[in-house]
Amino acid sequence: MQIRIFDVEHGGCALVTTDNGQHLLIDSGHNSTTGWRPSVYLPQQGIHSLERVIITNMDEDHASDLHRLRNAVHIGAIYRNPTVSPETIRYLKGQDDIGPGIDALADMMTTFTGGVPAVPDLGGITFDFFWNSYPYEFQDENNLSIVCILRYPGLNVCFPGDMELAGWRKLWERPDFRLAMSDVHILVASHHGRMNGCCP
């Protein structure tokens, strides 16, 4: 198993390659300074299919290349907070503030409606997903991030999106979340390392 975390400035993008040759993308941000984009990089590396794309947060910096990516490679499934509908994304963003990546996500959410295998063969990788619910618990994008815990024998990595203090505290109320986080080896800093992404 290999995890590559790319420099996409203020954003997120990580490629996971499984032991059985599958590829998964966690967020699909791009680097506006260098021009690096997953939609260009993946085909250059001979990667033309992604088993899944996980969007941890519904801000543009986590999906800024998604509109190009979906035309460049086959995407088997989209994972995101399931309590947030395409209509809700557009409502939260407003008509003038939705970027092309999040617009593509909202569009894909209406077409990626098929089921995925209950236990797909990812070469020993499994995932735990946790989220707060819209609108009952939170109505802001950051605290509606999906916390993704990648598990591989001997290595557990948490990608928490832009979860902020209030969202963390709500999740910590859940015994299953506390148990899942208890053996995480690597925590990718929430909200790009900002203090409001920390939960003391």
Coordinates of N, CA and C in Angstrom, one line a residue:
M1 N 0.8 -1.2 0.0 CA 0.0 0.0 0.0 C 0.9 1.2 0.0
Q2 N 0.5 2.2 -0.8 CA 1.2 3.5 -0.9 C 0.2 4.6 -0.8
I3 N 0.6 5.6 0.0 CA -0.2 6.9 0.1 C 0.7 8.0 -0.3
R4 N 0.3 8.8 -1.3 CA 1.0 10.0 -1.7 C 0.1 11.2 -1.4
I5 N 0.7 12.1 -0.6 CA 0.0 13.3 -0.3 C 0.6 14.5 -1.1
F6 N -0.2 15.1 -1.9 CA 0.4 16.1 -2.8 C 0.3 17.5 -2.3
D7 N 1.2 18.4 -2.7 CA 1.2 19.8 -2.4 C 0.2 20.5 -3.3
V8 N -0.9 20.8 -2.7 CA -1.9 21.5 -3.5 C -2.2 22.8 -2.7
E9 N -1.2 23.3 -2.1 CA -1.3 24.6 -1.4 C -2.4 24.5 -0.3
H10 N -3.3 25.5 -0.3 CA -4.4 25.5 0.7 C -5.5 24.6 0.1
G11 N -5.3 23.3 0.3 CA -6.3 22.3 -0.2 C -5.9 20.9 0.2
G12 N -6.5 19.9 -0.5 CA -6.2 18.5 -0.1 C -6.3 17.7 -1.4
C13 N -5.3 16.7 -1.4 CA -5.3 15.7 -2.5 C -4.3 14.6 -2.1
A14 N -4.8 13.4 -1.9 CA -3.9 12.2 -1.6 C -4.3 11.0 -2.5
L15 N -3.4 10.3 -3.0 CA -3.6 9.1 -3.8 C -3.2 7.9 -3.0
V16 N -4.1 7.0 -2.9 CA -3.8 5.7 -2.3 C -3.8 4.6 -3.3
T17 N -2.7 3.9 -3.3 CA -2.5 2.7 -4.3 C -2.5 1.4 -3.4
T18 N -3.4 0.5 -3.7 CA -3.6 -0.7 -2.9 C -2.6 -1.7 -3.4
D19 N -2.5 -2.8 -2.5 CA -1.6 -3.9 -2.8 C -2.1 -4.7 -4.0
N20 N -3.4 -4.6 -4.3 CA -3.9 -5.3 -5.5 C -4.1 -4.4 -6.7
G21 N -3.4 -3.2 -6.7 CA -3.3 -2.4 -7.9 C -4.5 -1.5 -8.1
Q22 N -5.3 -1.3 -7.1 CA -6.4 -0.3 -7.3 C -5.9 1.1 -6.8
H23 N -6.7 2.1 -7.2 CA -6.3 3.5 -6.8 C -7.5 4.2 -6.3
L24 N -7.3 5.0 -5.2 CA -8.3 5.8 -4.6 C -7.8 7.2 -4.4
L25 N -8.7 8.2 -4.5 CA -8.2 9.6 -4.3 C -9.0 10.1 -3.2
I26 N -8.3 10.7 -2.2 CA -8.9 11.4 -1.1 C -8.8 12.9 -1.4
D27 N -9.8 13.6 -1.7 CA -9.9 15.0 -2.1 C -9.2 15.1 -3.5
S28 N -9.6 16.2 -4.2 CA -9.1 16.4 -5.5 C -8.8 17.9 -5.8
G29 N -8.0 18.5 -4.8 CA -7.5 19.8 -5.0 C -6.4 19.9 -6.0
H30 N -6.0 21.1 -6.4 CA -4.9 21.3 -7.4 C -4.0 22.4 -6.9
N31 N -2.9 22.6 -7.5 CA -1.9 23.6 -7.1 C -2.0 24.7 -8.1
S32 N -2.5 25.9 -7.8 CA -2.7 27.0 -8.7 C -1.3 27.6 -9.1
T33 N -0.3 27.5 -8.2 CA 1.0 28.1 -8.5 C 1.8 27.3 -9.6
T34 N 1.8 25.9 -9.4 CA 2.6 25.1 -10.3 C 1.8 24.6 -11.4
G35 N 0.5 24.6 -11.3 CA -0.4 24.1 -12.3 C -0.7 22.6 -12.2
W36 N -0.1 21.9 -11.1 CA -0.3 20.5 -10.9 C -1.8 20.2 -10.6
R37 N -2.3 19.2 -11.3 CA -3.7 18.7 -11.2 C -3.7 17.2 -11.2
P38 N -4.5 16.6 -10.3 CA -4.7 15.2 -10.4 C -5.2 14.7 -11.7
S39 N -6.0 15.5 -12.4 CA -6.6 15.1 -13.7 C -5.6 15.0 -14.8
V40 N -4.4 15.6 -14.6 CA -3.3 15.5 -15.5 C -2.3 14.4 -15.0
Y41 N -2.0 14.5 -13.7 CA -1.0 13.6 -13.2 C -1.4 12.1 -13.3
L42 N -2.6 11.8 -12.9 CA -3.0 10.4 -12.9 C -2.9 9.7 -14.3
P43 N -3.4 10.3 -15.4 CA -3.2 9.6 -16.7 C -1.7 9.6 -17.1
Q44 N -0.9 10.6 -16.7 CA 0.5 10.5 -17.0 C 1.2 9.4 -16.3
Q45 N 0.6 9.0 -15.1 CA 1.2 7.8 -14.4 C 0.5 6.5 -14.8
G46 N -0.3 6.5 -15.8 CA -1.0 5.3 -16.3 C -2.2 4.9 -15.5
I47 N -2.7 5.9 -14.7 CA -3.9 5.6 -13.9 C -5.1 6.2 -14.6
H48 N -6.0 5.3 -15.0 CA -7.1 5.7 -15.8 C -8.5 5.4 -15.1
S49 N -8.3 4.8 -13.9 CA -9.5 4.4 -13.1 C -9.3 4.6 -11.7
L50 N -10.3 5.1 -11.0 CA -10.2 5.3 -9.5 C -11.4 4.4 -8.9
E51 N -11.1 3.6 -8.0 CA -12.1 2.8 -7.4 C -13.1 3.7 -6.7
R52 N -12.6 4.8 -6.1 CA -13.5 5.7 -5.4 C -12.7 7.1 -5.3
V53 N -13.5 8.1 -5.2 CA -13.0 9.4 -4.8 C -13.7 9.8 -3.5
I54 N -13.0 10.1 -2.5 CA -13.5 10.6 -1.2 C -13.4 12.1 -1.1
I55 N -14.4 12.8 -0.9 CA -14.4 14.2 -0.7 C -14.6 14.5 0.8
T56 N -13.6 14.9 1.5 CA -13.7 15.0 3.0 C -14.4 16.3 3.4
N57 N -14.4 17.3 2.5 CA -15.0 18.6 2.9 C -15.6 19.2 1.6
M58 N -16.7 19.9 1.8 CA -17.4 20.4 0.6 C -17.0 21.9 0.3
D59 N -15.8 22.2 0.5 CA -15.2 23.5 0.1 C -14.4 23.3 -1.2
E60 N -14.3 24.3 -2.0 CA -13.7 24.2 -3.3 C -12.2 23.7 -3.2
D61 N -11.5 24.0 -2.2 CA -10.1 23.6 -2.1 C -9.9 22.1 -2.0
H62 N -11.0 21.4 -1.6 CA -10.9 19.9 -1.6 C -11.4 19.2 -2.8
A63 N -11.9 20.0 -3.8 CA -12.5 19.5 -5.0 C -12.3 20.3 -6.2
S64 N -11.3 21.2 -6.2 CA -11.1 22.2 -7.2 C -10.7 21.6 -8.6
D65 N -10.3 20.3 -8.7 CA -10.0 19.7 -10.0 C -11.1 18.6 -10.3
L66 N -12.1 18.4 -9.5 CA -13.0 17.4 -9.7 C -13.7 17.5 -11.1
H67 N -14.0 18.7 -11.5 CA -14.7 18.8 -12.8 C -13.9 18.4 -14.0
R68 N -12.6 18.5 -13.9 CA -11.7 17.9 -14.9 C -11.4 16.4 -14.7
L69 N -11.3 16.1 -13.4 CA -10.9 14.7 -13.1 C -12.0 13.7 -13.6
R70 N -13.3 14.1 -13.5 CA -14.3 13.2 -13.9 C -14.3 12.9 -15.4
N71 N -13.7 13.8 -16.2 CA -13.6 13.6 -17.6 C -12.3 13.0 -18.0
A72 N -11.3 12.9 -17.0 CA -10.0 12.3 -17.4 C -9.8 10.9 -17.0
V73 N -10.5 10.4 -15.9 CA -10.4 9.0 -15.5 C -11.8 8.5 -15.1
H74 N -11.9 7.2 -15.1 CA -13.2 6.6 -14.6 C -13.2 6.6 -13.1
I75 N -14.3 7.1 -12.5 CA -14.5 7.1 -11.1 C -15.6 6.1 -10.7
G76 N -15.3 5.1 -9.9 CA -16.2 4.1 -9.6 C -17.3 4.5 -8.6
A77 N -16.9 5.4 -7.6 CA -17.9 5.8 -6.6 C -17.4 7.1 -5.9
I78 N -18.3 7.9 -5.4 CA -18.0 9.1 -4.7 C -18.5 8.9 -3.3
Y79 N -17.6 9.2 -2.3 CA -17.9 9.1 -0.9 C -17.8 10.5 -0.3
R80 N -18.8 10.9 0.4 CA -18.9 12.2 1.1 C -19.9 12.1 2.2
N81 N -20.1 13.2 2.9 CA -21.1 13.2 4.0 C -22.5 12.9 3.4
P82 N -23.1 11.8 3.7 CA -24.4 11.4 3.0 C -25.6 12.2 3.5
T83 N -25.4 13.0 4.5 CA -26.6 13.8 5.0 C -26.7 15.1 4.3
V84 N -25.7 15.4 3.4 CA -25.8 16.6 2.7 C -26.1 16.3 1.2
S85 N -27.3 16.9 0.8 CA -27.7 16.6 -0.6 C -27.1 17.6 -1.6
P86 N -27.2 17.3 -2.9 CA -26.8 18.3 -3.9 C -27.4 19.7 -3.7
E87 N -28.7 19.6 -3.4 CA -29.4 20.9 -3.2 C -28.9 21.7 -2.0
T88 N -28.6 20.9 -1.0 CA -28.0 21.6 0.2 C -26.7 22.2 0.0
I89 N -25.8 21.5 -0.8 CA -24.5 22.1 -1.2 C -24.7 23.4 -1.9
R90 N -25.6 23.4 -2.8 CA -25.8 24.7 -3.6 C -26.4 25.7 -2.7
Y91 N -27.2 25.3 -1.8 CA -27.8 26.3 -0.8 C -26.7 26.9 0.1
L92 N -25.9 26.0 0.6 CA -24.8 26.4 1.6 C -23.8 27.4 0.9
K93 N -23.5 27.1 -0.4 CA -22.6 27.8 -1.1 C -23.2 29.1 -1.7
G94 N -24.4 29.1 -2.0 CA -25.0 30.2 -2.7 C -24.7 30.2 -4.1
Q95 N -25.5 30.8 -4.9 CA -25.3 30.7 -6.4 C -24.0 31.3 -6.9
D96 N -23.5 32.4 -6.2 CA -22.3 33.1 -6.6 C -21.0 32.5 -6.1
D97 N -21.1 31.6 -5.1 CA -19.9 31.2 -4.4 C -19.5 29.7 -4.6
I98 N -20.2 29.1 -5.6 CA -19.9 27.7 -5.8 C -18.9 27.6 -7.0
G99 N -17.8 27.0 -6.7 CA -16.8 26.8 -7.7 C -17.0 25.6 -8.6
P100 N -16.2 25.5 -9.6 CA -16.5 24.4 -10.6 C -16.3 23.0 -10.0
G101 N -15.4 22.8 -9.0 CA -15.2 21.5 -8.4 C -16.4 21.1 -7.5
I102 N -16.9 22.0 -6.7 CA -18.0 21.7 -5.9 C -19.3 21.6 -6.7
D103 N -19.4 22.4 -7.8 CA -20.5 22.2 -8.7 C -20.5 20.8 -9.3
A104 N -19.3 20.4 -9.7 CA -19.2 19.0 -10.2 C -19.6 18.0 -9.2
L105 N -19.2 18.2 -7.9 CA -19.6 17.2 -6.9 C -21.1 17.1 -6.7
A106 N -21.7 18.3 -6.7 CA -23.2 18.3 -6.6 C -23.8 17.6 -7.8
D107 N -23.3 17.8 -8.9 CA -23.8 17.2 -10.1 C -23.6 15.7 -10.1
M108 N -22.4 15.2 -9.7 CA -22.1 13.8 -9.6 C -22.9 13.1 -8.5
M109 N -23.3 13.8 -7.5 CA -24.1 13.2 -6.4 C -25.5 12.8 -7.0
T110 N -25.9 13.4 -8.0 CA -27.2 13.1 -8.6 C -27.1 11.9 -9.6
T111 N -25.9 11.6 -10.1 CA -25.7 10.6 -11.0 C -25.1 9.3 -10.4
F112 N -24.3 9.5 -9.4 CA -23.6 8.4 -8.7 C -24.5 7.8 -7.7
T113 N -25.6 7.1 -8.1 CA -26.6 6.7 -7.2 C -26.6 5.1 -7.0
G114 N -25.8 4.4 -7.8 CA -25.7 3.0 -7.7 C -25.0 2.6 -6.4
G115 N -25.3 1.3 -6.0 CA -24.6 0.8 -4.8 C -23.2 0.4 -5.0
V116 N -22.4 0.3 -4.0 CA -21.0 -0.1 -4.1 C -21.0 -1.4 -3.3
P117 N -20.0 -2.3 -3.6 CA -19.9 -3.6 -2.8 C -19.8 -3.3 -1.3
A118 N -20.5 -4.1 -0.6 CA -20.4 -4.0 0.9 C -19.0 -4.0 1.4
V119 N -18.2 -4.9 0.9 CA -16.8 -5.1 1.4 C -16.0 -5.2 0.1
P120 N -15.6 -4.1 -0.6 CA -14.8 -4.2 -1.8 C -13.4 -4.7 -1.4
D121 N -12.8 -5.4 -2.3 CA -11.4 -5.9 -2.1 C -10.4 -4.8 -2.4
L122 N -9.9 -4.2 -1.4 CA -8.9 -3.1 -1.6 C -7.5 -3.5 -1.1
G123 N -7.2 -4.8 -1.3 CA -5.9 -5.3 -1.0 C -5.5 -5.1 0.5
G124 N -6.4 -5.4 1.4 CA -6.2 -5.3 2.8 C -6.5 -3.9 3.5
I125 N -6.9 -3.0 2.7 CA -7.3 -1.7 3.2 C -8.8 -1.7 3.5
T126 N -9.2 -1.1 4.6 CA -10.6 -0.9 5.0 C -10.7 0.6 5.4
F127 N -12.0 1.0 5.5 CA -12.2 2.4 5.9 C -13.3 2.5 6.9
D128 N -13.1 3.4 7.8 CA -14.2 3.9 8.7 C -14.5 5.3 8.4
F129 N -15.8 5.6 8.3 CA -16.3 7.0 8.0 C -17.2 7.5 9.1
F130 N -17.0 8.7 9.5 CA -17.8 9.3 10.6 C -18.1 10.7 10.1
W131 N -19.3 11.2 10.5 CA -19.7 12.6 10.1 C -20.8 13.1 11.1
N132 N -20.9 14.4 11.1 CA -22.1 15.0 11.8 C -23.2 15.2 10.8
S133 N -24.4 15.3 11.3 CA -25.6 15.3 10.4 C -26.1 16.7 10.1
Y134 N -26.5 16.9 8.9 CA -27.1 18.2 8.5 C -28.6 17.9 8.4
P135 N -29.5 18.7 8.8 CA -29.2 20.0 9.5 C -29.3 20.0 11.0
Y136 N -29.5 18.8 11.6 CA -29.8 18.7 13.0 C -28.6 19.0 13.9
E137 N -27.4 18.6 13.4 CA -26.2 18.9 14.3 C -25.4 20.1 13.8
F138 N -25.2 20.2 12.5 CA -24.5 21.4 12.0 C -25.0 21.8 10.7
Q139 N -24.8 23.1 10.4 CA -25.2 23.6 9.1 C -24.1 24.4 8.4
D140 N -22.8 24.1 8.8 CA -21.7 24.7 8.2 C -20.8 23.6 7.5
E141 N -20.2 23.9 6.4 CA -19.4 22.9 5.7 C -18.3 22.3 6.5
N142 N -17.6 23.0 7.3 CA -16.4 22.4 7.9 C -16.8 21.4 8.9
N143 N -17.8 21.6 9.8 CA -18.2 20.6 10.7 C -19.1 19.5 10.1
L144 N -19.4 19.6 8.8 CA -20.0 18.6 8.1 C -19.0 17.7 7.3
S145 N -17.7 18.0 7.5 CA -16.7 17.1 6.9 C -16.9 15.7 7.2
I146 N -16.4 14.8 6.4 CA -16.5 13.4 6.7 C -15.1 13.0 7.1
V147 N -15.0 12.4 8.3 CA -13.7 11.9 8.9 C -13.5 10.5 8.3
C148 N -12.4 10.3 7.6 CA -12.1 9.1 6.9 C -10.9 8.5 7.6
I149 N -11.0 7.3 8.1 CA -9.9 6.5 8.7 C -9.6 5.4 7.8
L150 N -8.4 5.4 7.2 CA -7.9 4.4 6.4 C -7.2 3.4 7.3
R151 N -7.5 2.1 7.2 CA -6.9 1.1 8.0 C -6.2 0.1 7.1
Y152 N -4.9 -0.2 7.4 CA -4.1 -1.2 6.7 C -3.3 -1.9 7.8
P153 N -3.0 -3.2 7.6 CA -2.3 -3.9 8.7 C -1.0 -3.1 9.2
G154 N -1.0 -2.6 10.4 CA 0.1 -1.9 11.0 C 0.1 -0.4 10.8
L155 N -0.9 0.1 10.1 CA -1.0 1.6 9.8 C -2.4 2.0 9.7
N156 N -2.8 3.0 10.5 CA -4.1 3.6 10.4 C -3.9 5.1 10.3
V157 N -4.5 5.7 9.3 CA -4.4 7.1 8.9 C -5.7 7.8 8.9
C158 N -5.8 8.9 9.6 CA -7.1 9.7 9.6 C -7.0 10.9 8.8
F159 N -7.9 11.1 7.9 CA -8.1 12.3 7.0 C -9.4 12.9 7.5
P160 N -9.3 14.0 8.3 CA -10.5 14.6 8.9 C -11.2 15.8 8.1
G161 N -10.7 16.1 6.9 CA -11.2 17.2 6.2 C -10.9 18.5 6.9
D162 N -11.9 19.3 7.1 CA -11.8 20.6 7.8 C -12.6 20.7 9.1
M163 N -12.7 19.5 9.7 CA -13.5 19.4 11.0 C -12.9 20.5 12.0
E164 N -13.8 21.2 12.6 CA -13.5 22.2 13.6 C -13.8 21.7 15.0
L165 N -13.5 22.5 16.0 CA -13.6 22.1 17.4 C -15.0 21.6 17.7
A166 N -16.0 22.3 17.3 CA -17.4 21.9 17.7 C -17.8 20.6 17.1
G167 N -17.3 20.4 15.8 CA -17.6 19.1 15.2 C -16.9 18.0 15.8
W168 N -15.6 18.2 16.1 CA -14.8 17.1 16.8 C -15.5 16.7 18.1
R169 N -15.9 17.8 18.9 CA -16.5 17.5 20.2 C -17.8 16.7 20.1
K170 N -18.6 17.0 19.0 CA -19.8 16.2 18.8 C -19.5 14.8 18.5
L171 N -18.5 14.6 17.6 CA -18.1 13.2 17.3 C -17.6 12.4 18.5
W172 N -16.8 13.1 19.3 CA -16.2 12.5 20.5 C -17.3 12.0 21.5
E173 N -18.5 12.4 21.3 CA -19.6 11.9 22.2 C -19.9 10.5 21.8
R174 N -19.5 10.0 20.7 CA -19.9 8.7 20.2 C -18.8 7.7 20.6
P175 N -19.2 6.6 21.3 CA -18.2 5.6 21.7 C -17.5 4.9 20.5
D176 N -18.3 4.7 19.4 CA -17.6 4.1 18.3 C -16.6 4.9 17.7
F177 N -16.8 6.3 17.7 CA -15.8 7.2 17.2 C -14.5 7.2 18.0
R178 N -14.7 7.3 19.4 CA -13.6 7.2 20.3 C -12.8 6.0 20.1
L179 N -13.5 4.8 19.9 CA -12.8 3.6 19.7 C -12.0 3.6 18.4
A180 N -12.6 4.1 17.4 CA -12.0 4.1 16.1 C -10.7 5.0 16.1
M181 N -10.8 6.1 16.8 CA -9.6 7.0 16.8 C -8.5 6.6 17.8
S182 N -8.8 5.6 18.6 CA -7.9 5.2 19.7 C -6.6 4.6 19.1
D183 N -6.7 4.0 17.9 CA -5.5 3.3 17.4 C -5.0 4.0 16.1
V184 N -5.4 5.3 15.9 CA -4.9 6.0 14.7 C -3.4 6.3 14.9
H185 N -2.6 6.0 13.9 CA -1.1 6.3 13.9 C -0.8 7.6 13.4
I186 N -1.5 8.0 12.3 CA -1.2 9.3 11.7 C -2.5 10.1 11.5
L187 N -2.5 11.3 12.0 CA -3.6 12.2 11.8 C -3.2 13.4 10.9
V188 N -3.8 13.4 9.7 CA -3.6 14.6 8.8 C -4.3 15.8 9.5
A189 N -3.5 16.8 9.6 CA -4.0 18.0 10.4 C -5.3 18.5 9.8
S190 N -6.3 18.6 10.7 CA -7.6 19.1 10.3 C -7.6 20.6 10.0
H191 N -8.4 21.0 8.9 CA -8.5 22.4 8.5 C -7.1 23.0 8.2
H192 N -6.2 22.2 7.6 CA -4.9 22.6 7.1 C -4.0 23.1 8.3
G193 N -4.3 22.5 9.5 CA -3.4 22.8 10.6 C -3.8 24.0 11.4
R194 N -4.9 24.6 11.1 CA -5.4 25.8 11.8 C -5.8 25.4 13.3
M195 N -5.7 26.3 14.2 CA -6.0 26.1 15.6 C -7.5 25.7 15.7
N196 N -8.3 26.2 14.9 CA -9.8 25.9 15.0 C -10.1 24.5 14.6
G197 N -9.1 23.8 14.0 CA -9.2 22.4 13.7 C -8.7 21.4 14.8
C198 N -8.2 22.0 15.9 CA -7.7 21.2 17.0 C -8.7 21.0 18.0
C199 N -8.7 19.8 18.7 CA -9.6 19.5 19.8 C -8.8 19.1 21.0
P200 N -8.5 20.0 21.9 CA -7.7 19.7 23.1 C -8.4 18.7 24.0

